[in-house]
Tab-separated table of C-alpha atoms and ligand atoms in Angstrom:
chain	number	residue	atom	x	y	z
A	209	UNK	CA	6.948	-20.516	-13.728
A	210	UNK	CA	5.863	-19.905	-9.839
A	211	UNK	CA	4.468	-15.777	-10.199
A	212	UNK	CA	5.401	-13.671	-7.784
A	213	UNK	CA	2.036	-12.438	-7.105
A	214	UNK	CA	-0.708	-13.971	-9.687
A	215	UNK	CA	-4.438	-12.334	-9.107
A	216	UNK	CA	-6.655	-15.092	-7.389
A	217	UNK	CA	-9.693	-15.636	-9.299
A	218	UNK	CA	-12.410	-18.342	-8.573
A	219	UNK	CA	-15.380	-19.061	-10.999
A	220	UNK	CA	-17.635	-16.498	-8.832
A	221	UNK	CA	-15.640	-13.477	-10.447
A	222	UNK	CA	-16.211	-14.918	-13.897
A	223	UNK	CA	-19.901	-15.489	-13.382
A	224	UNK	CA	-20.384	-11.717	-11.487
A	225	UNK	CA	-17.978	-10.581	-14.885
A	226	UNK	CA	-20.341	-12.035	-17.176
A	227	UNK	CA	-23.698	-10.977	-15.758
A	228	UNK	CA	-21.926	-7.213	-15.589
A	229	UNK	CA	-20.868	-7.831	-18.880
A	230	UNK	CA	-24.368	-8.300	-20.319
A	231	UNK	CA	-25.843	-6.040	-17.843
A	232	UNK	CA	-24.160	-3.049	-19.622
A	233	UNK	CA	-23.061	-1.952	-17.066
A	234	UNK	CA	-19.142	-0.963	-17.082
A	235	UNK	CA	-18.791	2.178	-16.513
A	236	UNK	CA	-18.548	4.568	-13.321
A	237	UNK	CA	-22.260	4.967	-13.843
A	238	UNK	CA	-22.753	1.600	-12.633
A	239	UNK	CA	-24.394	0.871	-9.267
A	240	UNK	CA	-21.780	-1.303	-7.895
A	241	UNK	CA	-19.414	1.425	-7.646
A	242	UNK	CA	-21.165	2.721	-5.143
A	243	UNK	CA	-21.786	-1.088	-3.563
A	244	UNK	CA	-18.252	-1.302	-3.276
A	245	UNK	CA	-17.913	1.839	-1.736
A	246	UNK	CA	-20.775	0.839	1.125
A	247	UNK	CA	-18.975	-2.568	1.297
A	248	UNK	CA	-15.634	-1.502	1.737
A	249	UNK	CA	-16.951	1.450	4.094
A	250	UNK	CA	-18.268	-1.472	5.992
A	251	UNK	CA	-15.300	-4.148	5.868
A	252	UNK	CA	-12.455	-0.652	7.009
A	253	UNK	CA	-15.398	0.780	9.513
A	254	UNK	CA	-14.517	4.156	7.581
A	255	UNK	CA	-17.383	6.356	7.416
A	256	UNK	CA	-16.927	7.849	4.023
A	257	UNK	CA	-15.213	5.448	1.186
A	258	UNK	CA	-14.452	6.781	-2.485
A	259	UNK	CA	-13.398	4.043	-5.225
A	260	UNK	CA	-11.429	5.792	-7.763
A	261	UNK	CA	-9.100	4.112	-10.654
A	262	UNK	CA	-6.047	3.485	-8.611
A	263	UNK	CA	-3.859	4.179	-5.358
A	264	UNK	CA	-1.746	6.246	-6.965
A	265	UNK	CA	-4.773	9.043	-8.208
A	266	UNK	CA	-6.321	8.104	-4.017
A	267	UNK	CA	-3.256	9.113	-3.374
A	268	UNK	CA	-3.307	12.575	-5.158
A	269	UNK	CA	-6.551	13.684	-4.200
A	270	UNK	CA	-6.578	12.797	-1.046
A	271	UNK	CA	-3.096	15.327	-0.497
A	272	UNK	CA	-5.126	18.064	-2.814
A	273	UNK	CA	-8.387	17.776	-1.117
A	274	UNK	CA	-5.944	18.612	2.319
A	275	UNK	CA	-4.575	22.296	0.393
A	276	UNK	CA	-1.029	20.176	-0.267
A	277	UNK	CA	0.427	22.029	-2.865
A	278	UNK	CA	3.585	24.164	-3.899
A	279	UNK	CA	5.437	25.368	-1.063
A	280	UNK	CA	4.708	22.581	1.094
A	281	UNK	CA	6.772	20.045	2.328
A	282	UNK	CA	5.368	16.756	2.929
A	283	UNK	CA	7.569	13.741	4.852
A	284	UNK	CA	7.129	10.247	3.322
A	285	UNK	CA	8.897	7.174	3.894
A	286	UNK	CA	11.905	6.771	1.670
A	287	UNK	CA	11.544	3.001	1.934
A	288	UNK	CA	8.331	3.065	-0.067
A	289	UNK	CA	6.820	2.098	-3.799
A	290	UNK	CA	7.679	5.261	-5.913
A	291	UNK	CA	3.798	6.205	-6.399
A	292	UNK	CA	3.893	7.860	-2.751
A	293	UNK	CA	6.447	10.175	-3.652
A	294	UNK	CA	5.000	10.627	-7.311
A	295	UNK	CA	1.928	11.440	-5.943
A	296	UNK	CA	3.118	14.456	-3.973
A	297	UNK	CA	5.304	15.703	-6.675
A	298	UNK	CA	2.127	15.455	-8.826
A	299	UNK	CA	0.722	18.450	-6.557
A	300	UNK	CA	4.027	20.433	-7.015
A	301	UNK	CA	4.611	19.757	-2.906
A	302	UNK	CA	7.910	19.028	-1.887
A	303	UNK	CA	9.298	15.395	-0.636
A	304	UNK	CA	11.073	15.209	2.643
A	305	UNK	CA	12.032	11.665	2.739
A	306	UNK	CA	12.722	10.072	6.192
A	307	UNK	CA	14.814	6.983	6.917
A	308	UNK	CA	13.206	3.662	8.300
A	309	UNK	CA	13.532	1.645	11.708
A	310	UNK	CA	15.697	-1.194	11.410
A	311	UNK	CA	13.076	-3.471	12.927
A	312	UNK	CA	9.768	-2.621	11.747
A	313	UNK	CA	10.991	-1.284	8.613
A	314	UNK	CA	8.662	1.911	8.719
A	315	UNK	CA	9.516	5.186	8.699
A	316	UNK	CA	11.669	6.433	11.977
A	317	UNK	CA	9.102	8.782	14.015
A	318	UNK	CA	12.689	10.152	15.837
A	319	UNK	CA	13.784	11.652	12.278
A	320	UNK	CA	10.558	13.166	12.283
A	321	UNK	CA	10.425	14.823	15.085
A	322	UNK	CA	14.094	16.404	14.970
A	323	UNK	CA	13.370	17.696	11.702
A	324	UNK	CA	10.255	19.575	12.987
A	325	UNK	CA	12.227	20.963	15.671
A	326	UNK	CA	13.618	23.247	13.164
A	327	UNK	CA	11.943	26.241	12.978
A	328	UNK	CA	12.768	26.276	9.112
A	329	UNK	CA	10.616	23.717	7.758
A	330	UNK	CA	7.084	23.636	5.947
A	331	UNK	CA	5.776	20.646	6.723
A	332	UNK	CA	2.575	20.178	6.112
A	333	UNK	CA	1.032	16.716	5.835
A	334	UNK	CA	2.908	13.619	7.175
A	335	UNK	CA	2.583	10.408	4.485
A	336	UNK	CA	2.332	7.467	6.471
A	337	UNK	CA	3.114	4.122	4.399
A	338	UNK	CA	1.818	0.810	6.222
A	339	UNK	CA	5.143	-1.310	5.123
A	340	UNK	CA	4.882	-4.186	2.937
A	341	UNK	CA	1.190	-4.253	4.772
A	342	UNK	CA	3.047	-4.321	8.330
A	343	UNK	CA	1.452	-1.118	10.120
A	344	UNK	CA	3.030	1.950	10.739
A	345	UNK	CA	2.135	2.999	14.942
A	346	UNK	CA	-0.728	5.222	13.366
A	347	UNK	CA	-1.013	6.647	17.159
A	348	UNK	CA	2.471	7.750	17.581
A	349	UNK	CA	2.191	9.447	14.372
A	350	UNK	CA	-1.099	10.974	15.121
A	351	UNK	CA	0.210	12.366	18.235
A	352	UNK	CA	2.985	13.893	16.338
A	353	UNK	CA	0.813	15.667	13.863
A	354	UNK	CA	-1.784	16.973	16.246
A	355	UNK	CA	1.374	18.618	18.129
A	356	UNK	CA	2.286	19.773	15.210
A	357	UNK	CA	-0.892	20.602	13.277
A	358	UNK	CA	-0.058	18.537	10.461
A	359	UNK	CA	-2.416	16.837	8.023
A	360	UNK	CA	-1.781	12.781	8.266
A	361	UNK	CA	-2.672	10.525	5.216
A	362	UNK	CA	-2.283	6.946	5.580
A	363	UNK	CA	-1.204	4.949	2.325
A	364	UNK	CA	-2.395	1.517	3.288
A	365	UNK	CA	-1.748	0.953	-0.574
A	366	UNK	CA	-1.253	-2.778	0.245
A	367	UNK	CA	-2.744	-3.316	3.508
A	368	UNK	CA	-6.368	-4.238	3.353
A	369	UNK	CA	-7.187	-6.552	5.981
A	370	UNK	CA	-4.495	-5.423	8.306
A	371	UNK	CA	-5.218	-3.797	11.761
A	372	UNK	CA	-3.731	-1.718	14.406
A	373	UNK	CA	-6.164	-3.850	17.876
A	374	UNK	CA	-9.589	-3.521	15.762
A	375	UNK	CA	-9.264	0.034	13.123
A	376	UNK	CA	-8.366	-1.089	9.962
A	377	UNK	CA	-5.338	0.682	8.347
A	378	UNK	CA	-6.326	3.369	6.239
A	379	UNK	CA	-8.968	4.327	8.390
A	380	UNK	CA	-7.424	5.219	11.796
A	381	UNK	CA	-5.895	8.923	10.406
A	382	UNK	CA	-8.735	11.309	9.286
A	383	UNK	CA	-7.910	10.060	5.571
A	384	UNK	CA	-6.119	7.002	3.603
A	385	UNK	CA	-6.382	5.346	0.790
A	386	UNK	CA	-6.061	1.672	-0.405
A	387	UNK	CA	-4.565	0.002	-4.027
A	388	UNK	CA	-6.474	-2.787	-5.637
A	389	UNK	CA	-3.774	-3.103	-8.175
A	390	UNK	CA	-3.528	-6.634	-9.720
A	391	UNK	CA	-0.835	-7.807	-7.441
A	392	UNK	CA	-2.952	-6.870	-3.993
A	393	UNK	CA	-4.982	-9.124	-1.681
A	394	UNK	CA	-8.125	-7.721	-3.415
A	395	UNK	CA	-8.137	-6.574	-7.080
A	396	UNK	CA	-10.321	-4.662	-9.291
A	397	UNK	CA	-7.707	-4.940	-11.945
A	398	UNK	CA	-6.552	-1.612	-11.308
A	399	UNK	CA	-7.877	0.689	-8.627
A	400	UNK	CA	-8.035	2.415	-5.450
A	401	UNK	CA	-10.333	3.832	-2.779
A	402	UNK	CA	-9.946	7.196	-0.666
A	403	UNK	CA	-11.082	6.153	3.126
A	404	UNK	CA	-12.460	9.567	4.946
A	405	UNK	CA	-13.607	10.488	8.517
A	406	UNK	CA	-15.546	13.274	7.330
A	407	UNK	CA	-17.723	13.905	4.500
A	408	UNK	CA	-16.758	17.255	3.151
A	409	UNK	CA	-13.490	15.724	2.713
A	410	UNK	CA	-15.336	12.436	1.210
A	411	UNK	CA	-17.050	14.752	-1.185
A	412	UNK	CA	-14.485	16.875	-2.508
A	413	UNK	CA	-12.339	13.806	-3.375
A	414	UNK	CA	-15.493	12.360	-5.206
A	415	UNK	CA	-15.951	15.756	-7.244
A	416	UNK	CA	-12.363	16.202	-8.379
A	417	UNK	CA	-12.706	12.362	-9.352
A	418	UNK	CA	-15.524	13.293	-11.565
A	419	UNK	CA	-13.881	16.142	-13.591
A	420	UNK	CA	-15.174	18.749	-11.192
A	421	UNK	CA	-18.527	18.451	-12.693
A	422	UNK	CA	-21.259	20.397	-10.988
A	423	UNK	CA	-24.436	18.539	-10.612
A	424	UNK	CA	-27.536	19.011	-13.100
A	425	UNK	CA	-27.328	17.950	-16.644
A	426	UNK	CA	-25.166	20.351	-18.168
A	427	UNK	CA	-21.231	20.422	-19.000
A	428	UNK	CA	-20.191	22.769	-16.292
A	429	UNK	CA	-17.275	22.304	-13.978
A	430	UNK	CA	-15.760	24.990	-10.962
A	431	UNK	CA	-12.657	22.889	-11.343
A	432	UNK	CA	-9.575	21.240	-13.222
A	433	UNK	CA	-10.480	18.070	-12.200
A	434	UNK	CA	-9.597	14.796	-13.007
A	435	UNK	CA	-11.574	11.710	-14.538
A	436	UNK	CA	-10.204	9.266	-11.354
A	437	UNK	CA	-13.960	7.223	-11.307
A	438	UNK	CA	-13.575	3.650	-10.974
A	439	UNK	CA	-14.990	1.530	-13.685
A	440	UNK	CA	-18.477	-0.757	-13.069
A	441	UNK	CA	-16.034	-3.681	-13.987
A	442	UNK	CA	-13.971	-3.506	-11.418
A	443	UNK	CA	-16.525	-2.702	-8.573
A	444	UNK	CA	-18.238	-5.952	-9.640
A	445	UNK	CA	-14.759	-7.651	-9.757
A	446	UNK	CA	-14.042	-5.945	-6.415
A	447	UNK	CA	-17.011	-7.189	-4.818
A	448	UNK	CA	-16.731	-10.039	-4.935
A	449	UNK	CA	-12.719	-10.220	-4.504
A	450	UNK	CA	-13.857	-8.309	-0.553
A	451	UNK	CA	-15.983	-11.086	0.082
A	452	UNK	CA	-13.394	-13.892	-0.202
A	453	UNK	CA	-10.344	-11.853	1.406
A	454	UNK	CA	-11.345	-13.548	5.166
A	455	UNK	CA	-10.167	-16.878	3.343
A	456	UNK	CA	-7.252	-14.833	1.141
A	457	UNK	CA	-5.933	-13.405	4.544
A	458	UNK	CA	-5.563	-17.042	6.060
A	459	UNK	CA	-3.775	-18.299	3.178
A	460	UNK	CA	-1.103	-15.320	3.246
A	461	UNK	CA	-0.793	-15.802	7.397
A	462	UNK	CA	-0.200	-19.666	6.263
A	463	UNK	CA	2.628	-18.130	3.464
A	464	UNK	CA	4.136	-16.162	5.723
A	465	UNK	CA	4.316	-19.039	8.285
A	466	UNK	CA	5.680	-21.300	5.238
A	467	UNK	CA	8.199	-18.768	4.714
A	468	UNK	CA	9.664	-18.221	8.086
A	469	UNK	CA	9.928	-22.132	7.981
A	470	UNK	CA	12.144	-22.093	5.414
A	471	UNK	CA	14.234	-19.632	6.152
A	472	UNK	CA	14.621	-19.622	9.562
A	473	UNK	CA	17.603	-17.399	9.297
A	474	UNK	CA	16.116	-14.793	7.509
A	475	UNK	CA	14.515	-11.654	8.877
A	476	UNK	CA	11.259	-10.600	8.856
A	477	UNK	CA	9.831	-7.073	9.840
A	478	UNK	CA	8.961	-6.524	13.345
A	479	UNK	CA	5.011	-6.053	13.483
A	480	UNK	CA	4.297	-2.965	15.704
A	481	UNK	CA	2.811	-3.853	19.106
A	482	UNK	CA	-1.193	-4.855	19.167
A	483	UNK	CA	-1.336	-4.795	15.019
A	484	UNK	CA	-2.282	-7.799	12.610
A	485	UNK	CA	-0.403	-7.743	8.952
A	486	UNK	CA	-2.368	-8.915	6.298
A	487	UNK	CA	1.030	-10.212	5.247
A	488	UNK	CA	0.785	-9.220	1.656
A	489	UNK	CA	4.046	-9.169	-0.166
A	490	UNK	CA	6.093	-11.610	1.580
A	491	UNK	CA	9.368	-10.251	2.326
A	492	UNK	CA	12.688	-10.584	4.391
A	493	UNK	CA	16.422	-9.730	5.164
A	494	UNK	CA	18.734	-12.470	4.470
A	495	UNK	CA	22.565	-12.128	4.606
A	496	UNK	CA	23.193	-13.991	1.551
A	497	UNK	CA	20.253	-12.855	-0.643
A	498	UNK	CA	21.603	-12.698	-3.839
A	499	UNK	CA	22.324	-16.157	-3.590
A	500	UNK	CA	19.099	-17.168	-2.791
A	501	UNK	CA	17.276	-15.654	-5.101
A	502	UNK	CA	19.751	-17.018	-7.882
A	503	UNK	CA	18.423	-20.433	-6.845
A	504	UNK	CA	14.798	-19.384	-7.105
A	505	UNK	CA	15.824	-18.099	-10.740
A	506	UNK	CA	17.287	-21.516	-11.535
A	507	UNK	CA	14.154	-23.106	-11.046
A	508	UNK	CA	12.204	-21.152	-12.558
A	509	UNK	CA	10.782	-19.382	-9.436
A	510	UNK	CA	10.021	-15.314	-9.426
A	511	UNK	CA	11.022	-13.005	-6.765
A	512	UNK	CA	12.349	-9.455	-6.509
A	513	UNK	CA	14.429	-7.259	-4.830
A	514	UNK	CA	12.467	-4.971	-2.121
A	515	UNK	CA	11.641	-1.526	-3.699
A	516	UNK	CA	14.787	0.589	-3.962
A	517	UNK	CA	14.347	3.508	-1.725
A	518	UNK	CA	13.091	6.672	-3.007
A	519	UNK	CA	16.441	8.694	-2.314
A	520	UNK	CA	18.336	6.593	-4.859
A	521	UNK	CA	15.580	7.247	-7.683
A	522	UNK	CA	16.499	9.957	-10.286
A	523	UNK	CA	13.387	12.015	-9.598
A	524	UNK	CA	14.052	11.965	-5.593
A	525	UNK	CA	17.751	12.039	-5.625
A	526	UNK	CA	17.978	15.759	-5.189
A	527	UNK	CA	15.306	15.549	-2.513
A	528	UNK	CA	16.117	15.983	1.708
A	529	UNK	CA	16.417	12.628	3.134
A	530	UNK	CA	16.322	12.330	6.748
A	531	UNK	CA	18.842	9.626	8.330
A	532	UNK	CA	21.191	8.705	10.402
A	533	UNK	CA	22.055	5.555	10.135
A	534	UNK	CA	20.584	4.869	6.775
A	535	UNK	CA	19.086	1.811	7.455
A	536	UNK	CA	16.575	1.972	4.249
A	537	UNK	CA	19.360	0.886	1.880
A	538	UNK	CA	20.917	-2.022	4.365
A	539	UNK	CA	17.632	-3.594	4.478
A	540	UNK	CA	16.809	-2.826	0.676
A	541	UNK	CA	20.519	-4.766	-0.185
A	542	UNK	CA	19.026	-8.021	1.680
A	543	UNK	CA	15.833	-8.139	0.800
A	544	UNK	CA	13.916	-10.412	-1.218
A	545	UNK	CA	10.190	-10.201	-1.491
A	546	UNK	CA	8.867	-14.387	-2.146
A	547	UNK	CA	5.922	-15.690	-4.289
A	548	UNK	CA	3.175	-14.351	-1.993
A	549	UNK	CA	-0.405	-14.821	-3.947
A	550	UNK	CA	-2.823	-16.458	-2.570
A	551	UNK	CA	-3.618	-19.081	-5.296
A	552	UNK	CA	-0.212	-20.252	-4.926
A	553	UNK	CA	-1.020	-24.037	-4.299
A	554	UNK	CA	0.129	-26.418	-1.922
A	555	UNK	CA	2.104	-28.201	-4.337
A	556	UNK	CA	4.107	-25.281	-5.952
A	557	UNK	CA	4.954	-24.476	-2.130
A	558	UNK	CA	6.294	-28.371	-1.886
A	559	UNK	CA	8.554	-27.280	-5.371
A	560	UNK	CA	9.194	-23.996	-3.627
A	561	UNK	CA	10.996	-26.094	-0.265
A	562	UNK	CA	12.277	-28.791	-2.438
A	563	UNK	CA	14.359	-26.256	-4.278
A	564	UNK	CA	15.605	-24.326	-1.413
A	565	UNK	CA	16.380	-27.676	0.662
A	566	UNK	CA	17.935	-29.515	-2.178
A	567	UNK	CA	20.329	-26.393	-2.721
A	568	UNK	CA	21.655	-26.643	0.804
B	899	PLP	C1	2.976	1.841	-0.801
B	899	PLP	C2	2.248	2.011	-2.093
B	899	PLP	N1	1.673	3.182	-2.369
B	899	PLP	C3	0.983	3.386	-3.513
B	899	PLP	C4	0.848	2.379	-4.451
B	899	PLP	C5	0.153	2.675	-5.737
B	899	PLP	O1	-1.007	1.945	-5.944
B	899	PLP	P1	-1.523	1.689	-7.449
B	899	PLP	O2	-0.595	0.727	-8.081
B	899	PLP	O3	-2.901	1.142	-7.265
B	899	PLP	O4	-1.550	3.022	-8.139
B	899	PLP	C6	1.433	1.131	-4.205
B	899	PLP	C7	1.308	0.032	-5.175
B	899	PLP	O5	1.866	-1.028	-5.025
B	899	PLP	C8	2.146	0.944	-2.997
B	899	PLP	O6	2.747	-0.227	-2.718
């Protein structure tokens, strides 16, 4: 079978595995946590970096550490993986979920900004999702929450290497987060890091990570917290997956090139003006999609459909969605997402055009 998305590991993360392995050290107590924090801090050009266990729990603390809680209505993407929404439902917020731009397939700033017209709302945090790794126009939305005075989180869940001119997505808003699930450009098997402009913020995230312990050697805690720490394991792991993304990046800009190719009918997402996708999760809008992806299925090939959006889920259904047009579900009925990892080799991409040529 060609994976969708198979992790991409070379003998350097087996060799750093093993010498953490007899190290002992595999927990959050490990120094490379922290390494991976200055490295990533370094790689995003965000000041303050927390590595925690995945994007879903960045996600969470970075809304609590902002005061989102009941009572509060945060807007979020409906065309988005269901952990964004979880994560403010885990804080007892409410989900406004907005409608996406036809082209860019991001959530529709217009929506936005005629639903905070309305006197009656209680917005406060804006959840920006950087699409499939495409970015969101961080400064459009940043202008809208400063006129606003809203709180604006970034989930850049999937797009490490991707950049609006040179910031790197997750770090242009005061706070975002990244995923290092197994299926992302860089893995620690499961995690996630909280990206902060300032350090209060930095440090709150880290203590609620850590149980709400209080420092010294006792048990004592000022807190519910939560035991979000990243694992030694996957810091190691995670080091050394940063240092080979320059050469992951050019193999999923080659993909996506490979892709477009193919399918020159097909319909990509419109990058935003001055921005560079990291190209993650290949994806596109073709008329007859089901059809395609039956021939993929035939030969053994995986894909899958885009996410479906969050307004169809059972948890979200009774939820305010913002739309007009509702674009999110035409362009979640074409979609197919293509074998996008970057240890896909050049001759499974030969099978992968032999199969879709041949069924022409
Ligand atoms: C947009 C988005 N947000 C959040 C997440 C959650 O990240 P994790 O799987 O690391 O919890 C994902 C994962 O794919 C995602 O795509």
């Amino acid at each position: 079978m060609i994976p969708l998305f198979a992790p991409d590991m070379s003998p350097e993360e087996q060799s750093a595995m093993q010498q953490c392995l007899e190290s002992g050290w595999i927990s959050s107590a490990a120094p490379q946590v922290a390494e991976f924090e200055r490295a990533l801090a370094d790689y995003t050009g965000s000041p303050h970096v927390v590595a925690v266990q995945s994007g879903t729990a960045a996600l969470h603390l970075a809304l609590l550490v902002h005061g989102i809680g009941p009572g509060d209505e945060v807007l979020l993407p409906t065309l988005t993986f269901i952990a964004t929404a979880n994560a403010v439902r885990y804080t007892g917020a409410t989900v406004v979920l907005v409608d996406a731009e036809p082209d860019t397939w991001q959530m529709d700033p217009a929506l936005v900004e005629e639903y905070l017209a309305n006197e009656n709302h209680a917005v406060k945090a804006i959840l920006l999702v950087h699409v499939l790794g495409y970015l969101a126009d961080v400064t459009v939305w940043e202008d809208i929450a400063e006129r606003h005075g809203l709180v604006l989180i970034e989930d850049a869940a999937g797009a490490i290497g991707s950049r609006l001119g040179d910031r790197h997505a997750g770090s242009i808003a005061e706070c975002g987060i990244l995923s290092f699930n197994g299926n992302k450009l860089v893995t620690t098997g499961g995690g996630g890091a909280v990206l902060c402009q300032y350090a209060d913020v930095a440090a709150r995230v880290r203590h609620l990570a850590n149980q709400a312990k209080l420092p010294g050697p006792g048990y004592d805690h000022d807190l519910v917290g939560y035991n979000y720490r990243m694992s030694g394991l996957g810091a190691v792991l995670g080091l050394v997956q940063l240092q080979r993304l320059p050469d992951f990046l050019d193999r999923h800009r080659h993909l996506h090139e490979f892709y477009q190719e193919l399918f020159p009918e097909a319909i990509f997402p419109k990058p935003v003006e001055d921005s560079s996708p990291n190209h993650w999760l290949i994806t596109a809008r073709m008329a007859n999609r089901d059809q395609i992806q039956a021939i993929f299925d035939g030969a053994d090939i995986q894909t899958r459909p885009f996410w479906t959006p969050m307004h169809l889920q059972l948890p979200y259904a009774e939820d305010r969605y913002l739309s007009h047009h509702n674009h999110s579900e035409n362009i979640w009925k074409e979609a197919l997402s293509f074998p996008s990892g970057s240890g896909l080799t050049d001759r499974e991409l030969d099978t992968i055009r032999e199969v879709i040529v041949g069924a022409r």
